[in-house]
Amino acid sequence: IPVLEKMKFLLGHSGGWAPVAEQKATAAFLNDTTALSSYLDDFKSELSERLRLLYDGIRKLGEKGFPVEVIEPRAAIYLSVKLELAGLQSREDKLRGQADVTSYILHRVGMAIIPFFFFGTEENSPWYRLSVGTCRKEDIPVMLSRLEQALSDLQVPAVA
């Protein structure tokens, strides 16, 4: 059997769909409007709090003079952040363009940011989208501290 056929066979038996018991429990939960409403209220409150924590932290970095801006969140799970870091350098990294900025933030801070050019802007746009969908509240202060340190490590390169 060719490899592709073996993979199809394996995947066909791995259970790509939720078990019946899980489907029934989900249906019962969705029909319990009180429980569902309570869950959604908590969920939305948590998202809003995470957005606010990140927004406030990044805004404060801008107020300290770092080359960052942030747009106040209006809803959803995304924050729009401007990182004007292209052209700066640390001891180890030269941020020649936005790809370098994206990589620097990911590796130095551990923050995954999505460049706006994925959504149709020019490739050198300093704007990014940040999602709070998977971050935990208790991780945000640590992430903001690492971001501040990474920004502090950057400087304008000396002209030769």
Coordinates of C-alpha atoms in Angstrom, one line a residue:
I1 CA 0.0 0.0 0.0
P2 CA 1.4 3.4 -0.9
V3 CA 2.3 5.8 2.0
L4 CA -0.6 8.1 1.2
E5 CA -3.1 5.3 1.3
K6 CA -1.7 4.1 4.7
M7 CA -2.1 7.7 6.0
K8 CA -5.7 7.8 4.8
F9 CA -6.4 4.5 6.4
L10 CA -4.8 5.6 9.7
L11 CA -6.6 8.9 9.8
G12 CA -9.9 7.3 8.9
H13 CA -9.7 5.2 12.1
S14 CA -8.3 7.9 14.4
G15 CA -11.6 9.4 15.3
G16 CA -11.9 12.8 13.5
W17 CA -15.3 13.4 15.0
A18 CA -16.3 14.0 18.6
P19 CA -17.7 10.8 20.4
V20 CA -21.4 10.6 20.7
A21 CA -21.3 11.1 24.5
E22 CA -19.4 14.4 24.0
Q23 CA -21.9 15.5 21.3
K24 CA -24.9 14.8 23.6
A25 CA -23.3 16.6 26.5
T26 CA -22.5 19.7 24.3
A27 CA -26.1 19.7 23.0
A28 CA -27.5 19.5 26.6
F29 CA -25.2 22.4 27.6
L30 CA -26.2 24.5 24.6
N31 CA -29.9 24.0 25.5
D32 CA -29.3 25.1 29.1
T33 CA -29.6 28.8 28.4
T34 CA -28.8 29.8 32.0
A35 CA -25.5 27.9 32.1
L36 CA -24.6 29.0 28.6
S37 CA -25.3 32.6 29.4
S38 CA -23.2 32.4 32.5
Y39 CA -20.3 30.8 30.7
L40 CA -20.4 33.4 27.9
D41 CA -20.5 36.3 30.4
D42 CA -17.4 34.9 32.2
F43 CA -15.7 34.2 28.9
K44 CA -16.3 37.7 27.5
S45 CA -15.3 39.3 30.8
E46 CA -12.0 37.3 30.8
L47 CA -11.2 38.3 27.2
S48 CA -12.0 41.9 28.0
E49 CA -9.7 41.9 31.0
R50 CA -6.8 40.4 29.0
L51 CA -7.3 43.0 26.3
R52 CA -7.3 45.8 28.8
L53 CA -4.2 44.5 30.6
L54 CA -2.2 44.2 27.3
Y55 CA -3.5 47.6 26.1
D56 CA -2.6 49.4 29.3
G57 CA 0.8 47.7 29.4
I58 CA 1.7 48.6 25.8
R59 CA 0.3 52.1 26.1
K60 CA 2.5 52.7 29.2
L61 CA 5.6 51.5 27.3
G62 CA 4.8 54.2 24.7
E63 CA 4.4 56.8 27.4
K64 CA 7.9 55.8 28.7
G65 CA 9.2 56.8 25.3
F66 CA 9.5 53.4 23.6
P67 CA 8.6 53.4 19.8
V68 CA 5.2 51.6 20.3
E69 CA 1.6 52.6 19.9
V70 CA -1.6 50.7 20.6
I71 CA -5.2 51.3 19.5
E72 CA -7.7 50.9 22.3
P73 CA -9.6 47.7 21.9
R74 CA -13.3 47.9 20.9
A75 CA -14.3 44.2 21.0
A76 CA -13.2 40.8 19.7
I77 CA -9.9 39.2 20.8
Y78 CA -7.4 41.4 18.9
L79 CA -5.2 44.3 19.7
S80 CA -3.6 46.5 17.1
V81 CA 0.0 47.4 18.0
K82 CA 2.5 49.6 16.1
L83 CA 6.2 48.6 16.6
E84 CA 8.5 51.2 15.0
L85 CA 11.6 49.0 15.5
A86 CA 13.0 48.6 12.0
G87 CA 16.4 50.1 11.7
L88 CA 17.2 49.5 15.4
Q89 CA 19.6 46.9 16.7
S90 CA 20.5 45.0 19.9
R91 CA 23.9 43.4 20.6
E92 CA 22.8 40.3 18.8
D93 CA 20.1 41.4 16.4
K94 CA 19.8 44.0 13.6
L95 CA 16.2 44.8 12.7
R96 CA 16.5 45.6 9.1
G97 CA 12.8 45.3 8.3
Q98 CA 9.5 44.1 9.7
A99 CA 10.4 40.4 9.2
D100 CA 13.3 41.0 11.6
V101 CA 11.0 42.9 14.0
T102 CA 8.5 40.0 14.0
S103 CA 11.2 37.5 14.6
Y104 CA 12.8 39.6 17.4
I105 CA 9.6 39.9 19.3
L106 CA 8.8 36.2 18.9
H107 CA 12.2 35.0 20.1
R108 CA 13.1 37.7 22.6
V109 CA 9.7 38.2 24.2
G110 CA 7.8 35.0 23.3
M111 CA 5.0 37.1 21.8
A112 CA 3.4 35.9 18.6
I113 CA 2.4 38.9 16.5
I114 CA 0.8 38.9 13.1
P115 CA 2.0 41.6 10.6
F116 CA -0.7 43.7 9.1
F117 CA 0.6 43.0 5.7
F118 CA -1.1 39.5 6.0
F119 CA -4.3 41.5 5.8
G120 CA -3.4 43.6 2.8
T121 CA -1.2 46.5 3.9
E122 CA 2.3 47.1 2.5
E123 CA 5.0 44.7 3.6
N124 CA 6.9 47.3 5.6
S125 CA 4.0 48.4 7.7
P126 CA 4.9 48.5 11.4
W127 CA 1.4 47.5 12.5
Y128 CA 0.7 44.1 14.0
R129 CA -2.3 42.2 15.3
L130 CA -2.0 40.6 18.7
S131 CA -4.6 38.0 19.9
V132 CA -5.6 37.4 23.5
G133 CA -7.5 34.3 22.6
T134 CA -4.9 31.9 24.1
C135 CA -2.9 34.0 26.6
R136 CA -3.5 33.7 30.3
K137 CA -3.9 36.8 32.5
E138 CA -1.1 35.7 34.8
D139 CA 1.3 35.6 31.8
I140 CA 0.6 39.1 30.7
P141 CA 2.7 41.0 33.3
V142 CA 5.7 38.7 32.5
M143 CA 5.2 39.2 28.8
L144 CA 5.1 43.0 29.2
S145 CA 8.2 42.9 31.3
R146 CA 10.0 40.9 28.6
L147 CA 8.8 43.3 26.0
E148 CA 10.1 46.3 27.9
Q149 CA 13.5 44.6 28.3
A150 CA 13.6 43.7 24.6
L151 CA 12.7 47.3 23.7
S152 CA 15.3 48.6 26.2
D153 CA 18.0 46.5 24.5
L154 CA 17.4 48.2 21.2
Q155 CA 19.3 51.3 20.0
V156 CA 19.9 53.3 16.8
P157 CA 23.0 51.8 15.2
A158 CA 26.1 54.0 15.2
V159 CA 26.9 55.6 11.8
A160 CA 30.3 54.5 10.5

